[in-house]
Short mmCIF file of C-alpha atoms in Angstrom, two decimals:
data_model
loop_
_atom_site.label_atom_id
_atom_site.label_comp_id
_atom_site.label_asym_id
_atom_site.label_seq_id
_atom_site.Cartn_x
_atom_site.Cartn_y
_atom_site.Cartn_z
CA MET A 24 74.64 88.97 129.42
CA VAL A 25 71.83 87.75 127.21
CA GLU A 26 73.25 86.23 124.06
CA GLN A 27 72.83 88.48 121.05
CA THR A 28 72.69 86.65 117.76
CA SER A 29 73.25 87.75 114.20
CA GLN A 30 71.17 85.60 111.89
CA SER A 31 71.82 84.95 108.24
CA PRO A 32 68.98 84.89 105.68
CA ALA A 33 69.11 81.09 105.85
CA ASP A 34 68.73 81.23 109.64
CA ASP A 35 65.80 83.63 109.29
CA HIS A 36 64.12 81.30 106.80
CA ALA A 37 64.62 78.30 109.09
CA LEU A 38 63.19 80.22 112.05
CA ASP A 39 60.20 81.41 110.02
CA LEU A 40 59.50 77.83 109.01
CA MET A 41 59.84 76.63 112.62
CA LEU A 42 57.46 79.35 113.82
CA ARG A 43 54.85 78.54 111.20
CA GLN A 44 55.05 74.84 111.97
CA ALA A 45 54.90 75.41 115.73
CA ALA A 46 51.92 77.74 115.34
CA ASP A 47 50.18 75.08 113.23
CA GLY A 48 50.54 72.55 116.04
CA ASN A 49 53.71 70.70 115.02
CA GLY A 50 54.97 69.25 118.31
CA SER A 51 58.54 68.77 117.12
CA ALA A 52 58.81 72.37 115.92
CA TRP A 53 57.34 73.64 119.19
CA ALA A 54 59.82 71.59 121.23
CA SER A 55 62.71 72.97 119.13
CA LEU A 56 61.44 76.51 119.62
CA VAL A 57 61.18 76.12 123.40
CA ARG A 58 64.59 74.45 123.59
CA ARG A 59 66.19 77.21 121.54
CA TYR A 60 64.72 80.22 123.36
CA THR A 61 64.17 79.12 126.95
CA PRO A 62 67.81 79.82 127.99
CA ARG A 63 67.60 83.33 126.50
CA VAL A 64 64.34 84.18 128.25
CA PHE A 65 65.60 82.71 131.51
CA GLY A 66 68.86 84.68 131.26
CA LEU A 67 67.06 87.95 130.55
CA ILE A 68 64.68 87.59 133.50
CA LEU A 69 67.37 86.35 135.89
CA LYS A 70 69.37 89.51 135.19
CA GLN A 71 66.32 91.57 136.15
CA CYS A 72 65.33 89.83 139.38
CA ALA A 73 68.35 87.74 140.54
CA ASP A 74 65.85 85.08 141.58
CA LYS A 75 66.36 81.71 139.87
CA GLU A 76 62.99 80.25 140.84
CA LEU A 77 61.14 83.34 139.63
CA ALA A 78 63.13 83.40 136.37
CA GLU A 79 62.22 79.77 135.73
CA GLU A 80 58.55 80.48 136.49
CA ILE A 81 58.49 83.52 134.18
CA ALA A 82 60.20 81.58 131.38
CA GLN A 83 57.59 78.81 131.65
CA ASP A 84 54.71 81.29 131.78
CA THR A 85 56.14 83.11 128.75
CA PHE A 86 55.93 80.02 126.58
CA VAL A 87 52.45 79.24 127.88
CA THR A 88 51.46 82.73 126.69
CA VAL A 89 53.14 82.18 123.33
CA ALA A 90 51.32 78.85 122.90
CA GLN A 91 48.00 80.53 123.72
CA LYS A 92 48.67 83.33 121.22
CA PHE A 93 49.48 80.75 118.57
CA LEU A 94 46.14 79.06 119.27
CA ASP A 95 44.16 82.32 119.38
CA ASN A 96 45.64 83.67 116.15
CA LYS A 97 45.71 80.26 114.46
CA GLY A 98 49.24 81.02 113.29
CA TYR A 99 52.15 83.33 113.97
CA ASP A 100 51.55 86.72 112.40
CA GLU A 101 53.57 89.11 114.58
CA ARG A 102 55.67 91.66 112.73
CA GLY A 103 59.34 92.12 113.56
CA ARG A 104 61.78 89.73 115.17
CA PHE A 105 60.33 86.83 117.12
CA GLU A 106 62.97 87.20 119.85
CA SER A 107 61.97 90.79 120.59
CA TRP A 108 58.30 89.80 120.71
CA LEU A 109 59.18 86.93 123.05
CA PHE A 110 61.26 89.17 125.32
CA ARG A 111 58.40 91.67 125.44
CA ILE A 112 56.01 88.97 126.66
CA ALA A 113 58.53 87.87 129.30
CA MET A 114 59.15 91.41 130.55
CA ASN A 115 55.42 92.13 130.76
CA ARG A 116 54.94 88.93 132.74
CA LEU A 117 57.77 89.93 135.09
CA ARG A 118 56.29 93.41 135.62
CA ASP A 119 52.92 91.91 136.47
CA GLU A 120 54.50 89.52 138.96
CA MET A 121 56.66 92.20 140.60
CA ARG A 122 53.63 94.49 140.95
CA ARG A 123 51.70 91.65 142.55
CA ARG A 124 54.52 90.94 144.99
CA LYS A 125 54.92 94.62 145.79
CA ARG A 126 51.24 94.88 146.73
CA GLN A 127 51.49 91.85 148.99
CA ALA A 128 54.91 92.52 150.52
CA ARG A 129 55.46 94.19 153.85
CA PRO A 130 58.22 96.84 154.06
CA THR A 131 60.58 94.40 155.78
CA ASP A 132 60.02 91.56 153.33
CA MET A 133 62.83 90.34 151.11
CA SER A 134 62.62 88.24 147.97
CA PRO A 135 63.44 84.54 148.41
CA ALA A 136 66.68 85.04 146.50
CA ALA A 137 67.77 88.01 148.59
CA SER A 138 66.86 86.23 151.81
CA ALA A 139 68.83 83.16 150.78
CA ARG A 140 71.88 85.23 149.92
CA LYS A 141 71.72 86.98 153.29
CA ASP A 142 71.37 83.71 155.19
CA GLU A 143 74.33 82.22 153.32
CA GLY A 144 76.47 85.31 153.81
CA ASP A 145 76.80 85.76 150.06
CA ASN A 146 78.08 89.23 149.23
CA SER A 147 78.04 88.69 145.49
CA THR A 148 76.29 91.13 143.18
CA PRO A 149 74.42 89.12 140.52
CA GLY A 150 74.00 90.91 137.24
CA TRP A 151 76.48 93.70 137.99
CA ALA A 152 79.54 92.22 136.38
CA GLY A 153 79.83 93.95 133.04
CA ASP A 154 80.02 97.68 132.45
CA GLU A 155 78.68 99.15 135.68
CA SER A 156 81.72 101.45 135.86
CA GLN A 157 80.46 103.19 132.71
CA LEU A 158 77.18 104.08 134.39
CA ILE A 159 78.47 106.40 137.07
CA ASN A 160 82.24 106.54 136.58
CA LEU A 161 83.11 104.22 139.45
CA LYS A 162 86.65 104.46 140.77
CA PRO A 163 88.67 101.83 138.85
CA VAL A 164 90.02 98.94 140.91
CA LYS A 165 93.11 97.52 139.24
CA SER A 166 94.06 94.74 141.63
CA HIS A 167 92.22 91.90 143.30
CA SER A 168 93.37 92.42 146.86
CA PRO A 169 90.79 92.04 149.67
CA ALA A 170 90.84 95.81 150.25
CA ASP A 171 90.22 96.59 146.58
CA LYS A 172 87.48 93.98 146.39
CA MET A 173 85.81 95.59 149.40
CA ILE A 174 85.97 99.01 147.70
CA ARG A 175 84.43 97.62 144.52
CA ASP A 176 81.70 95.76 146.40
CA GLU A 177 80.80 98.96 148.24
CA GLN A 178 80.69 100.90 144.97
CA ILE A 179 78.45 98.34 143.31
CA GLU A 180 76.18 98.20 146.34
CA ARG A 181 75.78 101.99 146.20
CA LEU A 182 75.02 101.71 142.49
CA LYS A 183 72.37 99.02 143.04
CA LYS A 184 70.66 101.12 145.72
CA ALA A 185 70.73 104.14 143.41
CA VAL A 186 69.15 102.16 140.56
CA GLU A 187 66.33 101.09 142.88
CA LYS A 188 65.48 104.77 143.43
CA LEU A 189 64.87 105.37 139.71
CA LYS A 190 61.38 105.46 138.25
CA ASP A 191 60.27 102.10 136.89
CA ALA A 192 60.72 103.11 133.23
CA ASP A 193 64.24 104.43 133.88
CA LYS A 194 65.14 101.41 135.99
CA GLU A 195 63.99 99.06 133.25
CA ILE A 196 66.11 100.63 130.54
CA VAL A 197 69.19 100.58 132.78
CA HIS A 198 68.59 96.89 133.46
CA LEU A 199 67.97 95.97 129.83
CA ARG A 200 70.93 97.91 128.45
CA HIS A 201 73.59 97.61 131.14
CA ILE A 202 72.72 94.36 132.91
CA ALA A 203 70.95 92.18 130.35
CA GLY A 204 73.23 93.61 127.67
CA LEU A 205 70.58 94.22 125.00
CA SER A 206 71.37 96.64 122.20
CA PHE A 207 69.36 99.85 121.85
CA ALA A 208 67.86 98.42 118.66
CA GLN A 209 66.69 95.31 120.53
CA ILE A 210 65.21 97.39 123.34
CA ALA A 211 63.41 99.65 120.86
CA GLU A 212 61.91 96.66 119.07
CA MET A 213 60.98 94.92 122.30
CA GLN A 214 59.29 98.03 123.72
CA GLU A 215 57.80 99.01 120.34
CA ARG A 216 59.30 102.49 120.51
CA PRO A 217 61.48 104.51 118.11
CA ILE A 218 65.17 104.00 118.79
CA GLY A 219 65.53 107.76 119.30
CA THR A 220 63.07 107.57 122.19
CA VAL A 221 64.99 104.69 123.75
CA LEU A 222 68.30 106.57 123.43
CA ALA A 223 66.77 109.68 125.01
CA ARG A 224 65.32 107.65 127.88
CA SER A 225 68.64 105.94 128.46
CA HIS A 226 70.43 109.29 128.57
CA ARG A 227 67.85 110.64 131.01
CA ALA A 228 68.05 107.54 133.21
CA LEU A 229 71.86 107.63 133.42
CA LYS A 230 71.82 111.36 134.17
CA LYS A 231 69.32 110.79 137.00
CA LEU A 232 71.38 107.85 138.26
CA ARG A 233 74.51 109.97 138.49
CA GLU A 234 72.57 112.68 140.32
CA ILE A 235 71.38 110.12 142.88
CA MET A 236 74.91 108.79 143.33
CA GLU A 237 76.29 112.28 143.85
CA ASN A 238 73.50 113.38 146.20
CA PRO A 239 72.03 110.25 147.80
CA GLU A 240 70.40 112.16 150.68
CA SER A 241 68.43 114.45 148.37
CA SER A 242 66.89 111.61 146.35
CA PRO A 243 63.50 110.11 147.31
#
């Protein structure tokens, strides 16, 4: 999951100073900022797309965008937490890229990551290792025998296919909350929405997900 940090007032002050210095063109402060947040951006995007190369590209593009915004605004003046602002830029960049790929892709195309996993015979399920059982009440698997592992893999595969049938907005909140591991407060800040709206959307998305799991043939 994406690391969630709890910052002290001293940490906040140090970050504010780093941001101001980076926005004013201080190369050392900029390098520290990139070094500190690149792993978090990369981890967030990787959980969304399971494609290492794409996650690296999005992380790089995200900081290019941040640098440009610093130059355009001649200083950092965003309100709210920097991390949420940064994640929002990264997610917007990922959406743009996925839309572009969707327009260009043929129905039989697979992403490079998916194709590589198929060629290598990898049956792993990147990103679905935390609380997927809470999403749709998967049958608990208490042992690690080959038969039980097969059952769990089948359950998770069904879950992944069901998530792909959700509307984009519902799919995103499921990914951010249950795969990337962001809190509802982080999601609300990142999406610039009231937390009540985020909670309602999450409830709706999980309800729809369960309906798809229970009636896969009736879903689009």
